[in-house]
Tab-separated table of C-alpha atoms and ligand atoms in Angstrom:
chain	number	residue	atom	x	y	z
A	1	UNK	CA	21.787	14.614	-55.203
A	2	UNK	CA	18.873	12.879	-53.436
A	3	UNK	CA	19.150	8.945	-52.365
A	4	UNK	CA	15.771	7.931	-51.748
A	5	UNK	CA	13.733	4.791	-51.294
A	6	UNK	CA	11.709	3.160	-53.718
A	7	UNK	CA	8.929	1.657	-52.085
A	8	UNK	CA	6.684	-0.759	-54.319
A	9	UNK	CA	2.844	-1.876	-54.169
A	10	UNK	CA	4.682	-4.610	-52.076
A	11	UNK	CA	5.568	-2.540	-49.834
A	12	UNK	CA	3.077	-0.012	-49.124
A	13	UNK	CA	1.072	-3.225	-48.608
A	14	UNK	CA	3.442	-4.259	-45.878
A	15	UNK	CA	3.278	-0.932	-44.193
A	16	UNK	CA	-0.964	-0.132	-44.153
A	17	UNK	CA	-3.271	-2.592	-43.442
A	18	UNK	CA	-7.201	-1.289	-44.110
A	19	UNK	CA	-7.834	-0.543	-40.040
A	20	UNK	CA	-4.600	1.888	-40.554
A	21	UNK	CA	-5.570	2.997	-43.852
A	22	UNK	CA	-9.284	4.440	-42.488
A	23	UNK	CA	-6.928	5.922	-39.206
A	24	UNK	CA	-4.943	7.575	-41.701
A	25	UNK	CA	-7.712	8.991	-44.238
A	26	UNK	CA	-9.663	10.026	-40.574
A	27	UNK	CA	-6.827	12.017	-39.711
A	28	UNK	CA	-5.906	13.383	-42.697
A	29	UNK	CA	-10.088	14.526	-43.206
A	30	UNK	CA	-9.638	16.343	-39.819
A	31	UNK	CA	-6.287	17.786	-40.485
A	32	UNK	CA	-7.740	19.190	-43.434
A	33	UNK	CA	-11.021	20.678	-42.091
A	34	UNK	CA	-9.134	22.100	-39.376
A	35	UNK	CA	-6.962	23.905	-41.741
A	36	UNK	CA	-3.793	22.576	-40.674
A	37	UNK	CA	-3.525	20.050	-44.030
A	38	UNK	CA	-4.105	22.553	-47.634
A	39	UNK	CA	-5.151	20.910	-51.073
A	40	UNK	CA	-5.431	22.897	-53.879
A	41	UNK	CA	-8.245	21.037	-56.732
A	42	UNK	CA	-7.139	18.192	-58.678
A	43	UNK	CA	-5.653	18.952	-61.927
A	44	UNK	CA	-6.466	17.236	-65.035
A	45	UNK	CA	-5.148	16.359	-68.024
A	46	UNK	CA	-7.835	14.510	-71.073
A	47	UNK	CA	-6.143	11.810	-73.255
A	48	UNK	CA	-8.978	11.185	-75.079
A	49	UNK	CA	-10.654	8.499	-75.974
A	50	UNK	CA	-9.383	6.451	-73.227
A	51	UNK	CA	-8.847	8.438	-70.375
A	52	UNK	CA	-7.181	11.087	-68.453
A	53	UNK	CA	-3.786	11.965	-65.723
A	54	UNK	CA	-4.578	13.507	-63.221
A	55	UNK	CA	-1.545	16.038	-60.314
A	56	UNK	CA	-2.942	15.607	-57.200
A	57	UNK	CA	-0.201	17.754	-54.696
A	58	UNK	CA	-1.102	18.344	-51.053
A	59	UNK	CA	1.014	19.528	-48.000
A	60	UNK	CA	0.774	18.616	-44.285
A	61	UNK	CA	1.917	16.877	-41.666
A	62	UNK	CA	5.605	18.028	-41.734
A	63	UNK	CA	6.069	16.755	-46.026
A	64	UNK	CA	3.981	17.836	-49.543
A	65	UNK	CA	2.836	14.906	-51.783
A	66	UNK	CA	2.224	15.114	-55.828
A	67	UNK	CA	0.511	12.286	-56.697
A	68	UNK	CA	0.757	11.684	-60.641
A	69	UNK	CA	-2.318	8.984	-61.227
A	70	UNK	CA	-4.182	7.992	-64.666
A	71	UNK	CA	-7.846	6.888	-64.914
A	72	UNK	CA	-8.079	4.522	-67.809
A	73	UNK	CA	-11.161	3.044	-67.651
A	74	UNK	CA	-11.261	1.079	-70.473
A	75	UNK	CA	-7.824	-0.542	-69.603
A	76	UNK	CA	-9.747	-3.412	-68.017
A	77	UNK	CA	-10.328	-5.173	-70.806
A	78	UNK	CA	-6.908	-4.542	-72.763
A	79	UNK	CA	-5.213	-6.775	-69.464
A	80	UNK	CA	-3.924	-2.760	-68.160
A	81	UNK	CA	-4.303	-1.503	-65.115
A	82	UNK	CA	-7.134	1.467	-64.731
A	83	UNK	CA	-5.089	3.421	-62.294
A	84	UNK	CA	-1.106	3.632	-62.726
A	85	UNK	CA	1.137	6.255	-62.129
A	86	UNK	CA	3.653	7.646	-59.267
A	87	UNK	CA	4.306	9.498	-55.739
A	88	UNK	CA	6.479	11.563	-54.688
A	89	UNK	CA	7.022	12.512	-51.106
A	90	UNK	CA	8.854	15.670	-49.869
A	91	UNK	CA	9.728	16.889	-46.577
A	92	UNK	CA	8.014	20.319	-46.506
A	93	UNK	CA	10.313	21.720	-43.907
A	94	UNK	CA	13.363	21.765	-45.953
A	95	UNK	CA	12.041	20.743	-49.520
A	96	UNK	CA	14.000	17.604	-49.421
A	97	UNK	CA	12.793	15.161	-51.743
A	98	UNK	CA	12.168	11.568	-49.297
A	99	UNK	CA	10.424	9.092	-50.954
A	100	UNK	CA	9.367	7.921	-54.551
A	101	UNK	CA	6.143	5.989	-54.401
A	102	UNK	CA	3.572	3.437	-56.243
A	103	UNK	CA	0.788	5.431	-56.145
A	104	UNK	CA	-1.686	2.543	-57.642
A	105	UNK	CA	-1.918	0.409	-54.146
A	106	UNK	CA	-1.867	4.167	-51.947
A	107	UNK	CA	-4.935	5.267	-54.397
A	108	UNK	CA	-6.567	2.133	-53.034
A	109	UNK	CA	-5.912	1.704	-49.904
A	110	UNK	CA	-7.129	5.350	-49.328
A	111	UNK	CA	-10.284	4.775	-51.649
A	112	UNK	CA	-11.320	1.864	-49.164
A	113	UNK	CA	-10.728	3.578	-46.381
A	114	UNK	CA	-12.701	7.176	-47.722
A	115	UNK	CA	-15.879	4.322	-48.576
A	116	UNK	CA	-15.030	2.893	-44.787
A	117	UNK	CA	-15.136	6.595	-43.083
A	118	UNK	CA	-17.964	7.474	-44.965
A	119	UNK	CA	-19.772	4.415	-43.547
A	120	UNK	CA	-18.878	5.464	-40.379
A	121	UNK	CA	-19.777	9.226	-39.710
A	122	UNK	CA	-23.129	8.981	-42.124
A	123	UNK	CA	-24.807	5.415	-41.893
A	124	UNK	CA	-26.719	5.306	-39.754
A	125	UNK	CA	-26.693	3.639	-36.010
A	126	UNK	CA	-27.712	-0.266	-37.471
A	127	UNK	CA	-26.033	-0.001	-40.653
A	128	UNK	CA	-24.738	-3.360	-41.329
A	129	UNK	CA	-25.102	-5.193	-44.877
A	130	UNK	CA	-23.116	-4.082	-47.916
A	131	UNK	CA	-23.806	-4.044	-51.751
A	132	UNK	CA	-20.358	-3.702	-54.050
A	133	UNK	CA	-21.345	-2.774	-57.088
A	134	UNK	CA	-17.948	-3.220	-59.404
A	135	UNK	CA	-15.716	-5.125	-57.872
A	136	UNK	CA	-12.368	-4.129	-59.564
A	137	UNK	CA	-9.805	-3.084	-57.741
A	138	UNK	CA	-11.128	-0.182	-56.057
A	139	UNK	CA	-14.215	-2.099	-55.370
A	140	UNK	CA	-12.232	-4.896	-53.625
A	141	UNK	CA	-10.754	-2.220	-51.525
A	142	UNK	CA	-13.620	-0.617	-50.480
A	143	UNK	CA	-15.547	-3.974	-49.410
A	144	UNK	CA	-12.213	-5.015	-47.703
A	145	UNK	CA	-12.321	-1.570	-45.412
A	146	UNK	CA	-16.058	-2.266	-44.945
A	147	UNK	CA	-15.120	-5.430	-43.616
A	148	UNK	CA	-12.250	-4.553	-41.176
A	149	UNK	CA	-14.651	-1.034	-40.390
A	150	UNK	CA	-17.134	-3.935	-39.219
A	151	UNK	CA	-19.967	-3.808	-41.796
A	152	UNK	CA	-21.320	-6.817	-43.504
A	153	UNK	CA	-21.588	-9.463	-44.860
A	154	UNK	CA	-22.296	-7.940	-48.024
A	155	UNK	CA	-23.520	-8.788	-51.833
A	156	UNK	CA	-21.181	-8.206	-54.359
A	157	UNK	CA	-22.001	-7.267	-58.283
A	158	UNK	CA	-19.760	-6.861	-61.488
A	159	UNK	CA	-20.667	-6.925	-65.135
A	160	UNK	CA	-17.826	-9.391	-65.088
A	161	UNK	CA	-19.487	-12.355	-62.956
A	162	UNK	CA	-15.670	-13.839	-62.106
A	163	UNK	CA	-14.750	-10.272	-60.167
A	164	UNK	CA	-17.688	-10.614	-57.614
A	165	UNK	CA	-16.913	-14.309	-56.831
A	166	UNK	CA	-13.344	-13.771	-56.725
A	167	UNK	CA	-14.808	-11.271	-53.835
A	168	UNK	CA	-17.199	-12.814	-52.430
A	169	UNK	CA	-15.345	-15.679	-51.606
A	170	UNK	CA	-12.263	-13.809	-50.133
A	171	UNK	CA	-14.191	-11.635	-47.960
A	172	UNK	CA	-16.790	-14.690	-47.233
A	173	UNK	CA	-20.094	-12.118	-48.502
A	174	UNK	CA	-22.416	-13.593	-51.477
A	175	UNK	CA	-22.768	-12.397	-54.768
A	176	UNK	CA	-25.835	-11.140	-56.693
A	177	UNK	CA	-27.317	-8.942	-59.287
A	178	UNK	CA	-27.322	-5.006	-59.236
A	179	UNK	CA	-31.144	-4.845	-57.314
A	180	UNK	CA	-29.531	-7.095	-54.871
A	181	UNK	CA	-26.434	-5.133	-54.318
A	182	UNK	CA	-28.711	-1.551	-54.037
A	183	UNK	CA	-31.009	-2.401	-51.816
A	184	UNK	CA	-28.091	-3.122	-48.706
A	185	UNK	CA	-27.759	-0.412	-45.919
A	186	UNK	CA	-24.849	0.548	-47.574
A	187	UNK	CA	-24.067	1.019	-51.145
A	188	UNK	CA	-20.508	1.542	-52.634
A	189	UNK	CA	-20.416	1.910	-56.212
A	190	UNK	CA	-17.084	1.481	-58.071
A	191	UNK	CA	-17.686	1.236	-61.806
A	192	UNK	CA	-16.382	2.705	-64.711
A	193	UNK	CA	-19.052	5.640	-64.189
A	194	UNK	CA	-20.669	5.116	-67.986
A	195	UNK	CA	-23.721	4.905	-66.549
A	196	UNK	CA	-26.144	4.766	-63.479
A	197	UNK	CA	-26.299	2.150	-61.445
A	198	UNK	CA	-28.643	3.082	-58.492
A	199	UNK	CA	-31.861	3.945	-59.865
A	200	UNK	CA	-34.592	5.891	-58.228
A	201	UNK	CA	-36.633	3.113	-58.066
A	202	UNK	CA	-33.621	1.423	-55.750
A	203	UNK	CA	-33.090	3.712	-52.787
A	204	UNK	CA	-35.383	3.628	-49.589
A	205	UNK	CA	-34.855	5.144	-46.097
A	206	UNK	CA	-31.974	4.282	-44.011
A	207	UNK	CA	-29.154	4.085	-46.812
A	208	UNK	CA	-25.585	4.927	-47.275
A	209	UNK	CA	-24.663	5.362	-50.571
A	210	UNK	CA	-21.200	5.996	-51.542
A	211	UNK	CA	-20.367	6.536	-55.174
A	212	UNK	CA	-16.557	6.531	-55.810
A	213	UNK	CA	-16.630	5.557	-59.279
A	214	UNK	CA	-17.553	9.268	-60.660
A	215	UNK	CA	-14.406	10.677	-60.640
A	216	UNK	CA	-14.285	12.785	-63.568
A	217	UNK	CA	-16.785	14.872	-65.800
A	218	UNK	CA	-19.025	13.000	-67.830
A	219	UNK	CA	-19.250	9.701	-65.476
A	220	UNK	CA	-22.075	8.814	-63.302
A	221	UNK	CA	-23.393	5.916	-61.238
A	222	UNK	CA	-26.319	7.188	-59.779
A	223	UNK	CA	-29.437	8.453	-61.506
A	224	UNK	CA	-30.105	11.894	-61.149
A	225	UNK	CA	-33.846	11.260	-59.860
A	226	UNK	CA	-32.285	9.518	-57.015
A	227	UNK	CA	-29.970	12.404	-55.723
A	228	UNK	CA	-33.345	14.588	-55.334
A	229	UNK	CA	-34.192	11.812	-52.356
A	230	UNK	CA	-30.463	11.686	-50.755
A	231	UNK	CA	-28.937	13.949	-48.161
A	232	UNK	CA	-25.784	14.739	-50.081
A	233	UNK	CA	-22.253	14.719	-48.726
A	234	UNK	CA	-18.774	14.991	-50.796
A	235	UNK	CA	-15.074	15.067	-49.881
A	236	UNK	CA	-14.308	18.400	-51.016
A	237	UNK	CA	-16.853	20.356	-53.169
A	238	UNK	CA	-14.338	22.358	-55.673
A	239	UNK	CA	-13.390	18.692	-56.739
A	240	UNK	CA	-17.007	17.715	-56.794
A	241	UNK	CA	-18.704	20.074	-58.269
A	242	UNK	CA	-16.823	20.299	-61.338
A	243	UNK	CA	-15.811	15.905	-61.755
A	244	UNK	CA	-18.180	14.455	-59.124
A	245	UNK	CA	-21.443	11.725	-59.057
A	246	UNK	CA	-22.438	15.497	-58.379
A	247	UNK	CA	-21.104	17.667	-61.311
A	248	UNK	CA	-24.286	16.936	-63.478
A	249	UNK	CA	-26.859	17.725	-61.338
A	250	UNK	CA	-24.455	20.994	-60.548
A	251	UNK	CA	-24.292	21.837	-64.076
A	252	UNK	CA	-28.124	21.242	-64.286
A	253	UNK	CA	-28.157	23.531	-61.785
A	254	UNK	CA	-30.545	21.271	-59.930
A	255	UNK	CA	-27.804	20.798	-57.190
A	256	UNK	CA	-26.115	24.248	-55.597
A	257	UNK	CA	-23.812	24.365	-53.086
A	258	UNK	CA	-26.128	24.930	-49.932
A	259	UNK	CA	-27.384	21.327	-50.154
A	260	UNK	CA	-24.310	19.817	-50.437
A	261	UNK	CA	-21.940	19.328	-46.909
A	262	UNK	CA	-18.730	18.321	-46.830
A	263	UNK	CA	-17.290	15.106	-45.062
A	264	UNK	CA	-14.620	16.886	-42.736
A	265	UNK	CA	-16.998	19.234	-41.244
A	266	UNK	CA	-19.520	16.498	-40.040
A	267	UNK	CA	-16.569	15.384	-38.386
A	268	UNK	CA	-15.909	18.436	-37.467
A	269	UNK	CA	-18.521	18.980	-35.809
A	270	UNK	CA	-19.450	22.239	-38.107
A	271	UNK	CA	-22.362	20.867	-39.805
A	272	UNK	CA	-25.091	17.953	-39.403
A	273	UNK	CA	-24.121	14.666	-40.762
A	274	UNK	CA	-26.772	11.970	-40.941
A	275	UNK	CA	-30.372	14.042	-39.947
A	276	UNK	CA	-32.357	10.347	-38.943
A	277	UNK	CA	-32.675	7.127	-39.367
A	278	UNK	CA	-35.423	7.395	-42.273
A	279	UNK	CA	-32.305	9.575	-44.195
A	280	UNK	CA	-30.496	8.363	-47.192
A	281	UNK	CA	-27.057	9.578	-46.950
A	282	UNK	CA	-24.958	9.285	-50.465
A	283	UNK	CA	-21.299	10.589	-50.339
A	284	UNK	CA	-19.295	11.537	-53.558
A	285	UNK	CA	-15.939	10.592	-53.155
A	286	UNK	CA	-13.795	12.095	-55.575
A	287	UNK	CA	-10.232	11.056	-53.762
A	288	UNK	CA	-8.519	13.843	-52.858
A	289	UNK	CA	-4.687	14.604	-52.120
A	290	UNK	CA	-4.422	14.887	-48.658
A	291	UNK	CA	-6.146	11.272	-48.186
A	292	UNK	CA	-2.374	9.598	-50.654
A	293	UNK	CA	-1.124	12.002	-48.152
A	294	UNK	CA	-2.460	10.251	-45.132
A	295	UNK	CA	-1.190	7.215	-46.087
A	296	UNK	CA	2.002	8.237	-48.142
A	297	UNK	CA	3.403	10.044	-44.563
A	298	UNK	CA	2.473	6.060	-42.666
A	299	UNK	CA	4.557	4.540	-45.530
A	300	UNK	CA	7.735	6.470	-45.296
A	301	UNK	CA	7.259	6.239	-41.224
A	302	UNK	CA	7.063	2.371	-41.910
A	303	UNK	CA	10.715	2.185	-43.949
A	304	UNK	CA	12.567	4.485	-40.867
A	305	UNK	CA	11.405	2.734	-38.724
A	306	UNK	CA	12.709	0.122	-40.748
A	307	UNK	CA	10.018	-2.250	-41.121
A	308	UNK	CA	10.080	-2.243	-45.276
A	309	UNK	CA	12.566	-3.298	-47.653
A	310	UNK	CA	13.094	-0.964	-50.377
A	311	UNK	CA	15.559	-0.137	-53.316
A	312	UNK	CA	17.047	2.963	-53.241
A	313	UNK	CA	17.405	5.414	-55.485
A	314	UNK	CA	20.046	8.459	-56.934
A	315	UNK	CA	18.127	10.840	-58.850
V	1	NAD	N1	-13.244	8.160	-55.835
V	1	NAD	C1	-12.275	7.792	-55.949
V	1	NAD	O1	-11.176	7.787	-55.098
V	1	NAD	C2	-11.483	6.899	-56.506
V	1	NAD	C3	-10.372	6.700	-56.246
V	1	NAD	C4	-9.788	5.567	-57.927
V	1	NAD	C5	-10.573	5.199	-58.685
V	1	NAD	N2	-11.755	5.847	-58.702
V	1	NAD	C6	-12.594	5.246	-59.814
V	1	NAD	O2	-13.406	4.274	-60.177
V	1	NAD	C7	-13.508	3.886	-60.827
V	1	NAD	C8	-13.279	2.311	-61.260
V	1	NAD	O3	-11.377	1.951	-60.851
V	1	NAD	P1	-11.207	0.615	-60.404
V	1	NAD	O4	-9.567	0.931	-60.495
V	1	NAD	O5	-11.706	-0.182	-59.852
V	1	NAD	O6	-11.122	-0.082	-62.218
V	1	NAD	P2	-11.945	-1.209	-62.226
V	1	NAD	O7	-11.935	-1.409	-63.882
V	1	NAD	O8	-10.646	-2.798	-61.525
V	1	NAD	O9	-13.457	-2.203	-61.658
V	1	NAD	C9	-14.524	-1.594	-62.580
V	1	NAD	C10	-15.344	-2.553	-62.329
V	1	NAD	O10	-16.648	-2.017	-62.243
V	1	NAD	C11	-17.123	-3.144	-63.490
V	1	NAD	N3	-17.920	-2.700	-64.334
V	1	NAD	C12	-17.949	-1.898	-65.225
V	1	NAD	N4	-19.475	-1.754	-65.312
V	1	NAD	C13	-20.013	-2.035	-64.565
V	1	NAD	C14	-21.918	-2.006	-64.306
V	1	NAD	N5	-22.683	-1.731	-65.455
V	1	NAD	N6	-22.442	-2.943	-63.342
V	1	NAD	C15	-21.296	-3.243	-63.170
V	1	NAD	N7	-20.066	-2.918	-62.787
V	1	NAD	C16	-19.130	-2.719	-63.534
V	1	NAD	C17	-15.895	-3.850	-64.231
V	1	NAD	O11	-16.390	-4.871	-64.663
V	1	NAD	C18	-14.996	-3.371	-63.152
V	1	NAD	O12	-14.699	-4.556	-62.679
V	1	NAD	C19	-12.983	4.426	-62.403
V	1	NAD	O13	-13.884	5.356	-63.295
V	1	NAD	C20	-12.163	4.939	-61.107
V	1	NAD	O14	-11.684	6.017	-62.277
V	1	NAD	C21	-12.075	6.786	-57.869
């Protein structure tokens, strides 16, 4: 019977801070682009009318991962987490289970890190100010990772003013309205994706937009008309075209594969990133299992090196 560490949210946080999360997510995108790490598109199991479950496997770096995770966008109003579930980390040489892990914190770290990484790769050289639209769990981690990467100060806005105020106070940033946040150099959208929060009238040359909240079919945060002004990037085409910010435009035929570049291809030097300081870049993040794998390996390594306390479970 395998005996494995159970690494809870506290252990994940103790093991991986925002700079390390960015480093590990960068590595994951690089290895995936090099073909060394592999991952099928995530599988959705709808649970109408409240949300969906996702199964997210990947293999790389001597490990394999499976994340079983939810998105129940209305849960905040019920006092419940939007994102919850568990992650299994296995040895890819022997197939043995190595760890059982909290997945909400892994998700937040890798999601925030992807926002920061997209800005490092795609934002204009002088871009610094940040607009966070949606300051819930993953919006807050995006802001923390961007701050750790040297971006900011920023403007935080949220349908719940107290969420924006708490995040602004934590980072020494300001609160503002949607239009003010959408005017900043780097704009990150992390709402439930029920309506556009970046409009055509908001966007201006030189911006970088990281659209994170629309990570399933039917969700959107950026007005279709605004997309026409942007040079488009995504984390992974199959996922993004089926269930990301771009999926509506893809379904309508206004965006096709040839107009969208995967972030990893830019990082590998196979594709162009931002073309000029005046371009608007938009990164459609749907969240990849390889990002989870990158963070999960870092957490497991910290436990193996004796840097983390964990209970043990025999399965
Ligand atoms: N791309 C990814 O990798 C990834 C990862 C995790 C979560 N997500 C998605 O991100 C979204 C947010 O997840 P979360 O866990 O941060 O949820 P959350 O409930 O913690 O945060 C969402 C925030 O958006 C605010 N909000 C709602 N409508 C708004 C609007 N119109 N304008 C401004 N603020 C608004 C809410 O008040 C809340 O604070 C979900 O759709 C989730 O599925 C994406």
